[in-house]
Amino acid sequence: QSVLTQPPSVSGAPGQRVTISCTGSSSNIGAGYDVHWYQQLPGTAPKLLIYGNSNRPSGVPDRFSGSKSGTSASLAITGLQAEDEADYYCQSYDSSLSEVFGTGTKVTVL
Amino acid sequence: QVQLQESGPGLVKPSQTLSLTCTVSGGSISSGGYYWSWIRQHPGKGLEWIGYIYYSGSTYYNPSLKSRVTISVDTSKNQFSLKLSSVTAADTAVYYCARELGYSSGYYFDYWGQGTLVTVSS
């Protein structure tokens, strides 16, 4: 029931910059609802990474940044590190479906 | 630091009711200001929001699961619970409880439990 679309995978070498897109529609991101991002390390629960499109909770490195435009949002990881290898999910609110998550993106550090 | 911990049976038979409890520590459910949610993740798949409850007892459920879901709260024990009826193998998933913050432009989940795997099988 994922209404937010993400690329299945992205990869990059250590130190590089990678971006993950999250594409929604006029009933969620395009309606003005904020986008939030979660990091899920293997075998663990998701962890809040970015809230309110671009805000980092305390303790999240500034290598992670978020942005939103129109019906899409993006998560950028600069200076990619081995410990960033994880699944990443975007999340927003949909006027018909309530809280919705993205399809998820696996980040691989080469 | 808020912590959440899921508990309940790891195996449920088809057609029966799945029951899980989330115990909250480091913060009081009855203090208000937050919603208390259940989210699940099918094996190897993405995340699906199930529903939430407020300390007052008001609830809101995912429309796709609404007919089978009941979420309740026990503020005296600082716990909230999930019941999912008439389960099938398609309900096999890791179930997470989480604290949800709502504001004018949306909702997000700032604290999560570690998750518990529930398998539906005879």
XYZ file of C-alpha atoms in Angstrom:
232
model
C 0.000 0.000 0.000
C 3.069 2.250 -0.438
C 1.969 5.462 -2.117
C 5.399 7.036 -1.838
C 7.851 5.713 -4.419
C 11.586 5.353 -3.775
C 14.335 3.752 -5.868
C 14.954 0.173 -4.691
C 18.664 0.748 -4.289
C 21.433 3.294 -4.504
C 25.151 2.801 -4.011
C 28.300 4.822 -3.651
C 31.912 4.619 -2.628
C 33.045 5.835 0.777
C 33.192 9.605 0.842
C 30.800 10.063 -2.048
C 27.396 11.738 -2.035
C 24.234 9.784 -2.685
C 20.638 10.934 -2.905
C 17.372 9.065 -2.419
C 14.180 10.370 -3.966
C 10.669 10.004 -2.581
C 7.865 10.684 -5.038
C 4.321 11.217 -3.881
C 1.195 12.899 -5.183
C -1.242 15.728 -4.669
C -2.882 13.924 -1.745
C 0.271 13.682 0.344
C 3.557 15.507 -0.304
C 1.976 17.755 -2.918
C -0.784 18.698 -0.492
C 1.798 20.358 1.723
C 2.379 17.594 4.226
C 5.926 17.268 5.505
C 8.251 14.376 4.709
C 10.248 12.468 7.300
C 13.048 9.946 6.844
C 14.027 6.829 8.772
C 17.166 4.711 8.746
C 16.823 0.982 9.377
C 20.096 -0.806 10.033
C 20.051 -4.574 9.410
C 18.018 -6.423 12.018
C 17.002 -3.300 13.919
C 14.012 -1.001 14.250
C 13.740 2.122 12.114
C 15.285 5.257 13.566
C 14.130 8.813 12.899
C 16.725 10.490 10.688
C 15.033 13.637 9.346
C 11.741 15.235 10.414
C 9.799 18.115 8.966
C 11.524 17.780 5.565
C 14.944 18.958 6.660
C 15.388 18.843 10.432
C 17.794 16.473 12.126
C 17.077 15.053 15.593
C 19.819 15.455 18.140
C 22.643 13.018 17.469
C 22.098 12.625 13.732
C 25.226 13.640 11.822
C 24.983 16.646 9.536
C 26.050 14.366 6.667
C 22.342 13.639 6.371
C 20.115 16.306 4.871
C 16.597 16.459 3.510
C 14.643 18.625 1.136
C 11.184 18.806 -0.392
C 9.816 20.318 -3.585
C 6.402 19.909 -5.133
C 5.285 16.290 -4.905
C 8.759 14.917 -4.115
C 11.400 14.911 -1.434
C 15.030 13.864 -1.257
C 17.462 12.572 1.306
C 21.138 13.255 0.708
C 24.043 11.528 2.392
C 27.362 13.281 1.924
C 30.690 11.745 2.861
C 29.209 8.250 2.690
C 30.485 5.917 5.396
C 30.355 2.140 5.811
C 27.951 2.470 8.734
C 25.447 4.230 6.480
C 24.694 0.930 4.770
C 21.033 0.449 5.633
C 17.477 0.706 4.367
C 15.970 4.188 4.232
C 12.273 5.027 4.253
C 10.435 8.263 3.650
C 7.102 8.902 5.365
C 4.358 11.478 5.044
C 0.649 11.960 5.609
C -1.964 11.223 2.978
C -5.371 12.858 3.109
C -7.064 9.553 2.241
C -4.753 6.956 3.734
C -3.309 8.729 6.809
C 0.313 7.912 7.672
C 2.117 6.431 4.669
C 5.636 5.153 4.093
C 7.814 4.971 1.029
C 8.780 1.730 -0.661
C 12.231 1.847 0.885
C 15.742 2.206 -0.530
C 18.733 0.023 0.229
C 21.965 1.989 0.399
C 25.094 0.000 -0.375
C 28.565 1.317 0.351
C 30.902 -0.045 -2.296
C 14.819 8.833 27.184
C 11.566 7.218 26.120
C 11.692 3.475 25.578
C 9.044 1.172 24.154
C 8.935 -2.615 24.396
C 6.568 -4.945 22.579
C 5.403 -8.206 24.111
C 3.049 -11.005 23.137
C 2.841 -14.395 21.435
C 5.187 -14.999 18.545
C 2.899 -17.566 16.955
C -0.808 -17.190 16.215
C -3.083 -19.633 14.440
C -5.015 -18.596 11.328
C -8.441 -17.067 12.020
C -7.472 -16.237 15.588
C -6.748 -12.827 17.128
C -3.244 -11.412 17.350
C -2.661 -9.577 20.635
C 0.363 -7.441 21.473
C 1.195 -5.011 24.263
C 3.615 -2.107 24.245
C 5.090 -0.976 27.562
C 6.352 2.594 27.666
C 9.091 3.744 30.040
C 10.844 7.070 30.482
C 7.655 8.968 29.767
C 3.971 8.879 30.642
C 1.298 8.081 28.067
C -1.194 10.110 30.110
C 0.866 13.290 29.911
C -0.593 13.851 26.446
C 0.915 15.515 23.425
C 1.699 12.300 21.599
C -0.052 9.512 19.770
C 0.891 5.899 20.392
C 1.087 3.811 17.258
C 1.489 0.337 15.864
C 3.415 -0.261 12.656
C 4.261 -3.548 10.956
C 6.817 -4.770 8.470
C 6.247 -7.891 6.429
C 9.381 -10.043 6.023
C 11.764 -8.328 3.653
C 9.210 -5.631 2.875
C 8.384 -2.043 3.731
C 6.583 -0.413 6.632
C 2.817 -0.238 7.119
C 1.122 2.000 9.688
C -1.657 0.155 11.525
C -3.142 2.836 13.739
C -2.759 4.981 16.821
C -4.358 5.786 20.138
C -4.287 8.956 22.222
C -4.153 8.822 26.018
C -7.815 9.793 26.132
C -8.686 6.609 24.241
C -9.432 8.164 20.878
C -8.163 6.035 18.006
C -7.498 6.204 14.302
C -6.817 3.221 12.094
C -5.391 2.508 8.659
C -8.457 2.259 6.408
C -7.167 -1.006 4.916
C -7.079 -2.707 8.339
C -9.802 -0.825 10.160
C -12.334 -3.653 10.199
C -9.945 -5.982 12.047
C -7.975 -3.636 14.332
C -8.551 -2.530 17.897
C -6.031 -0.433 19.824
C -6.552 0.226 23.515
C -4.659 1.993 26.289
C -4.062 1.319 29.976
C -2.637 4.516 31.418
C -2.287 2.964 34.890
C 0.250 0.499 33.482
C 1.638 2.937 30.899
C 0.805 0.434 28.202
C -1.129 0.308 24.976
C -2.240 -2.762 23.092
C -3.061 -4.053 19.623
C -5.629 -6.642 18.664
C -5.874 -7.840 15.061
C -8.661 -10.290 14.399
C -9.157 -13.037 11.819
C -5.471 -13.254 10.998
C -4.049 -15.029 7.971
C -0.537 -15.789 6.806
C -0.524 -12.325 5.240
C -0.426 -10.867 8.757
C 2.945 -12.480 9.469
C 5.227 -9.534 10.159
C 7.435 -7.747 12.633
C 5.180 -5.505 14.694
C 6.575 -2.270 16.102
C 5.092 0.121 18.603
C 6.122 3.754 18.310
C 5.500 7.211 19.702
C 3.966 9.523 17.143
C 4.105 13.291 17.119
C 1.435 15.216 15.238
C 1.516 18.836 14.186
C 0.002 21.135 11.610
C 1.939 19.720 8.657
C 1.899 16.034 9.474
C 2.924 13.256 11.785
C 6.138 11.375 12.434
C 7.487 8.630 14.696
C 10.284 9.666 17.027
C 10.709 6.620 19.249
C 10.302 2.979 18.269
C 10.263 -0.336 20.068
C 12.656 -3.052 18.958
C 9.874 -4.961 17.235
C 8.456 -8.429 17.680
C 7.974 -11.070 14.993
C 4.518 -12.577 14.852
C 4.057 -15.623 12.658
C 0.608 -16.797 11.616
C 0.660 -20.534 11.128
C -1.230 -23.618 12.183
